[in-house]
Amino acid sequence: MNKPKIVCFSCKFSWSYLADESKLAAEISNWIPIICAGKIDAEYLVDAFLHGADGVLILGCPEGDCHYQDGNIETKKRLALLRQALAVYNIEPERIRLVLARDPEGKDIPGHIEEMAKAIGQLGKIKTAKA
Ligand code: FES
C-alpha cells in the first residue's frame, strides 16, 4: 500500500492558532482547520472516504475546554455511532481518530498524522467505500 491518505480536521481554538496557517498548510497535506470539532458531521467524514481518504483524523480542544460548550464531546459521541455505521461498509473503526488536546504551534499535527498513517497502513486499503 502506498502511503495512506489521512484527512485531518483540526479545531483552530486549540490547534495551531499561534502558527502561520498558510505555511503549515503548505507542509501538511489534506489538513483542514475548522472552528470547533463539533462542526464535523457524518457527511464530512463519508465524503472524505468517498474521495479517497484512507483515514480521518480530528483534532479538537481538550475535554472541558470547547469554546462552544461541548462540541468536542458531541463529536466524540457522534463518532461512536458513525464508526458502527461505517463498519457496515467494511470501513474499520480505526480509520477515524479523535484527539482532544492542545497544540498552539501546530508542531504535533504532522506527528499525529504520521502515527495514524502507520496504523492505517497496516489495515491496507478500504475494501468498500461505497454502498
Ligand atoms: Fe475546539 Fe469546540 S472549540 S473543539
PDB file of C-alpha atoms and ligand atoms in Angstrom:
ATOM      1  CA  MET A   1       0.000   0.000   0.000  1.00  0.00           C
ATOM      2  CA  ASN A   2       1.263   3.468  -0.841  1.00  0.00           C
ATOM      3  CA  LYS A   3       1.367   5.962   1.993  1.00  0.00           C
ATOM      4  CA  PRO A   4      -2.163   6.190   3.378  1.00  0.00           C
ATOM      5  CA  LYS A   5      -4.034   9.395   2.714  1.00  0.00           C
ATOM      6  CA  ILE A   6      -5.114  10.928   6.001  1.00  0.00           C
ATOM      7  CA  VAL A   7      -7.519  13.861   6.019  1.00  0.00           C
ATOM      8  CA  CYS A   8      -7.016  15.936   9.147  1.00  0.00           C
ATOM      9  CA  PHE A   9      -9.545  18.387  10.570  1.00  0.00           C
ATOM     10  CA  SER A  10      -8.251  20.499  13.449  1.00  0.00           C
ATOM     11  CA  CYS A  11     -10.029  22.982  15.666  1.00  0.00           C
ATOM     12  CA  LYS A  12      -8.435  26.409  15.436  1.00  0.00           C
ATOM     13  CA  PHE A  13      -9.088  27.172  19.086  1.00  0.00           C
ATOM     14  CA  SER A  14      -6.583  24.627  20.393  1.00  0.00           C
ATOM     15  CA  TRP A  15      -4.510  23.629  17.408  1.00  0.00           C
ATOM     16  CA  SER A  16      -2.057  25.873  15.558  1.00  0.00           C
ATOM     17  CA  TYR A  17      -3.595  29.219  16.496  1.00  0.00           C
ATOM     18  CA  LEU A  18      -0.094  30.638  17.010  1.00  0.00           C
ATOM     19  CA  ALA A  19       1.226  29.169  13.762  1.00  0.00           C
ATOM     20  CA  ASP A  20       1.396  30.675  10.290  1.00  0.00           C
ATOM     21  CA  GLU A  21      -1.588  28.819   8.874  1.00  0.00           C
ATOM     22  CA  SER A  22      -0.612  29.122   5.219  1.00  0.00           C
ATOM     23  CA  LYS A  23       2.925  27.893   5.942  1.00  0.00           C
ATOM     24  CA  LEU A  24       1.591  24.956   7.908  1.00  0.00           C
ATOM     25  CA  ALA A  25      -0.953  24.180   5.183  1.00  0.00           C
ATOM     26  CA  ALA A  26       1.888  24.027   2.661  1.00  0.00           C
ATOM     27  CA  GLU A  27       3.658  21.458   4.845  1.00  0.00           C
ATOM     28  CA  ILE A  28       0.665  19.286   5.717  1.00  0.00           C
ATOM     29  CA  SER A  29      -1.359  17.569   3.003  1.00  0.00           C
ATOM     30  CA  ASN A  30      -5.101  17.318   3.406  1.00  0.00           C
ATOM     31  CA  TRP A  31      -5.191  19.493   6.535  1.00  0.00           C
ATOM     32  CA  ILE A  32      -8.407  21.407   7.134  1.00  0.00           C
ATOM     33  CA  PRO A  33      -8.529  23.902  10.014  1.00  0.00           C
ATOM     34  CA  ILE A  34     -12.063  24.292  11.338  1.00  0.00           C
ATOM     35  CA  ILE A  35     -13.914  26.221  14.015  1.00  0.00           C
ATOM     36  CA  CYS A  36     -14.782  23.563  16.633  1.00  0.00           C
ATOM     37  CA  ALA A  37     -14.615  19.801  16.245  1.00  0.00           C
ATOM     38  CA  GLY A  38     -18.358  19.872  16.875  1.00  0.00           C
ATOM     39  CA  LYS A  39     -18.825  21.155  13.319  1.00  0.00           C
ATOM     40  CA  ILE A  40     -17.684  17.815  11.916  1.00  0.00           C
ATOM     41  CA  ASP A  41     -20.686  15.798  10.942  1.00  0.00           C
ATOM     42  CA  ALA A  42     -21.042  12.399   9.344  1.00  0.00           C
ATOM     43  CA  GLU A  43     -21.314  13.884   5.866  1.00  0.00           C
ATOM     44  CA  TYR A  44     -17.775  15.351   6.066  1.00  0.00           C
ATOM     45  CA  LEU A  45     -16.325  12.014   7.044  1.00  0.00           C
ATOM     46  CA  VAL A  46     -18.204   9.938   4.496  1.00  0.00           C
ATOM     47  CA  ASP A  47     -17.271  12.483   1.842  1.00  0.00           C
ATOM     48  CA  ALA A  48     -13.592  12.189   2.781  1.00  0.00           C
ATOM     49  CA  PHE A  49     -13.711   8.405   2.396  1.00  0.00           C
ATOM     50  CA  LEU A  50     -15.615   8.604  -0.872  1.00  0.00           C
ATOM     51  CA  HIS A  51     -12.901  10.939  -2.201  1.00  0.00           C
ATOM     52  CA  GLY A  52     -10.051   8.585  -1.417  1.00  0.00           C
ATOM     53  CA  ALA A  53      -9.144   9.122   2.224  1.00  0.00           C
ATOM     54  CA  ASP A  54      -7.809   6.053   3.995  1.00  0.00           C
ATOM     55  CA  GLY A  55      -8.344   7.647   7.388  1.00  0.00           C
ATOM     56  CA  VAL A  56      -9.736  10.773   9.011  1.00  0.00           C
ATOM     57  CA  LEU A  57      -8.084  12.461  11.975  1.00  0.00           C
ATOM     58  CA  ILE A  58      -9.990  15.024  14.023  1.00  0.00           C
ATOM     59  CA  LEU A  59      -8.084  17.242  16.432  1.00  0.00           C
ATOM     60  CA  GLY A  60     -10.319  19.006  18.941  1.00  0.00           C
ATOM     61  CA  CYS A  61      -9.992  21.010  22.131  1.00  0.00           C
ATOM     62  CA  PRO A  62      -9.349  19.206  25.416  1.00  0.00           C
ATOM     63  CA  GLU A  63     -12.411  17.976  27.277  1.00  0.00           C
ATOM     64  CA  GLY A  64     -13.989  20.818  29.238  1.00  0.00           C
ATOM     65  CA  ASP A  65     -12.318  23.419  27.026  1.00  0.00           C
ATOM     66  CA  CYS A  66     -14.522  23.624  23.923  1.00  0.00           C
ATOM     67  CA  HIS A  67     -15.368  27.237  23.069  1.00  0.00           C
ATOM     68  CA  TYR A  68     -18.812  26.072  22.007  1.00  0.00           C
ATOM     69  CA  GLN A  69     -19.501  24.334  25.313  1.00  0.00           C
ATOM     70  CA  ASP A  70     -19.412  20.671  24.311  1.00  0.00           C
ATOM     71  CA  GLY A  71     -18.804  20.411  20.579  1.00  0.00           C
ATOM     72  CA  ASN A  72     -15.832  18.134  21.138  1.00  0.00           C
ATOM     73  CA  ILE A  73     -17.855  15.779  23.345  1.00  0.00           C
ATOM     74  CA  GLU A  74     -20.766  15.778  20.913  1.00  0.00           C
ATOM     75  CA  THR A  75     -18.359  14.773  18.167  1.00  0.00           C
ATOM     76  CA  LYS A  76     -16.959  12.030  20.371  1.00  0.00           C
ATOM     77  CA  LYS A  77     -20.481  10.631  20.816  1.00  0.00           C
ATOM     78  CA  ARG A  78     -21.292  11.042  17.114  1.00  0.00           C
ATOM     79  CA  LEU A  79     -18.121   9.177  16.112  1.00  0.00           C
ATOM     80  CA  ALA A  80     -19.060   6.199  18.252  1.00  0.00           C
ATOM     81  CA  LEU A  81     -22.261   5.837  16.247  1.00  0.00           C
ATOM     82  CA  LEU A  82     -20.648   6.634  12.943  1.00  0.00           C
ATOM     83  CA  ARG A  83     -17.953   4.000  13.407  1.00  0.00           C
ATOM     84  CA  GLN A  84     -20.704   1.407  13.806  1.00  0.00           C
ATOM     85  CA  ALA A  85     -22.455   2.640  10.677  1.00  0.00           C
ATOM     86  CA  LEU A  86     -19.242   2.630   8.629  1.00  0.00           C
ATOM     87  CA  ALA A  87     -18.461  -0.922   9.728  1.00  0.00           C
ATOM     88  CA  VAL A  88     -21.429  -1.979   7.577  1.00  0.00           C
ATOM     89  CA  TYR A  89     -19.392  -0.742   4.589  1.00  0.00           C
ATOM     90  CA  ASN A  90     -16.203  -2.500   5.746  1.00  0.00           C
ATOM     91  CA  ILE A  91     -14.645   0.737   6.952  1.00  0.00           C
ATOM     92  CA  GLU A  92     -12.776  -0.190  10.104  1.00  0.00           C
ATOM     93  CA  PRO A  93     -13.347   1.974  13.206  1.00  0.00           C
ATOM     94  CA  GLU A  94      -9.614   2.704  13.422  1.00  0.00           C
ATOM     95  CA  ARG A  95      -9.923   4.773  10.267  1.00  0.00           C
ATOM     96  CA  ILE A  96     -11.451   7.590  12.286  1.00  0.00           C
ATOM     97  CA  ARG A  97      -9.430   9.019  15.142  1.00  0.00           C
ATOM     98  CA  LEU A  98     -10.269  11.839  17.541  1.00  0.00           C
ATOM     99  CA  VAL A  99      -7.578  13.545  19.611  1.00  0.00           C
ATOM    100  CA  LEU A 100      -8.674  16.110  22.198  1.00  0.00           C
ATOM    101  CA  ALA A 101      -5.643  18.127  23.241  1.00  0.00           C
ATOM    102  CA  ARG A 102      -3.898  21.485  22.731  1.00  0.00           C
ATOM    103  CA  ASP A 103      -1.056  22.382  20.388  1.00  0.00           C
ATOM    104  CA  PRO A 104      -0.914  26.153  19.820  1.00  0.00           C
ATOM    105  CA  GLU A 105       2.049  25.972  17.442  1.00  0.00           C
ATOM    106  CA  GLY A 106       0.666  23.025  15.494  1.00  0.00           C
ATOM    107  CA  LYS A 107       4.023  21.267  15.793  1.00  0.00           C
ATOM    108  CA  ASP A 108       2.458  17.966  16.782  1.00  0.00           C
ATOM    109  CA  ILE A 109      -0.015  17.788  13.892  1.00  0.00           C
ATOM    110  CA  PRO A 110       2.374  16.117  11.417  1.00  0.00           C
ATOM    111  CA  GLY A 111       3.326  13.561  14.079  1.00  0.00           C
ATOM    112  CA  HIS A 112      -0.309  12.699  14.767  1.00  0.00           C
ATOM    113  CA  ILE A 113      -0.917  12.277  11.042  1.00  0.00           C
ATOM    114  CA  GLU A 114       2.206  10.145  10.615  1.00  0.00           C
ATOM    115  CA  GLU A 115       1.297   7.936  13.540  1.00  0.00           C
ATOM    116  CA  MET A 116      -2.206   7.410  12.180  1.00  0.00           C
ATOM    117  CA  ALA A 117      -0.857   6.733   8.680  1.00  0.00           C
ATOM    118  CA  LYS A 118       1.328   3.953  10.095  1.00  0.00           C
ATOM    119  CA  ALA A 119      -1.637   2.361  11.835  1.00  0.00           C
ATOM    120  CA  ILE A 120      -3.836   2.674   8.751  1.00  0.00           C
ATOM    121  CA  GLY A 121      -1.066   1.267   6.570  1.00  0.00           C
ATOM    122  CA  GLN A 122      -1.357  -1.979   8.479  1.00  0.00           C
ATOM    123  CA  LEU A 123      -5.073  -2.141   7.680  1.00  0.00           C
ATOM    124  CA  GLY A 124      -4.489  -1.757   3.961  1.00  0.00           C
ATOM    125  CA  LYS A 125      -6.904  -0.123   1.559  1.00  0.00           C
ATOM    126  CA  ILE A 126     -10.590   0.175   2.298  1.00  0.00           C
ATOM    127  CA  LYS A 127     -12.329  -2.788   0.716  1.00  0.00           C
ATOM    128  CA  THR A 128     -15.577  -0.986   0.083  1.00  0.00           C
ATOM    129  CA  ALA A 129     -16.177   2.719   0.400  1.00  0.00           C
ATOM    130  CA  LYS A 130     -19.454   2.879  -1.468  1.00  0.00           C
ATOM    131  CA  ALA A 131     -22.809   1.434  -0.511  1.00  0.00           C
TER     132      ALA A 131
HETATM  133 FE1  FES B   1     -12.404  23.418  19.829  1.00  0.00          FE
HETATM  134 FE2  FES B   1     -15.021  23.079  20.165  1.00  0.00          FE
HETATM  135  S1  FES B   1     -13.955  24.939  20.070  1.00  0.00           S
HETATM  136  S2  FES B   1     -13.494  21.577  19.884  1.00  0.00           S
END
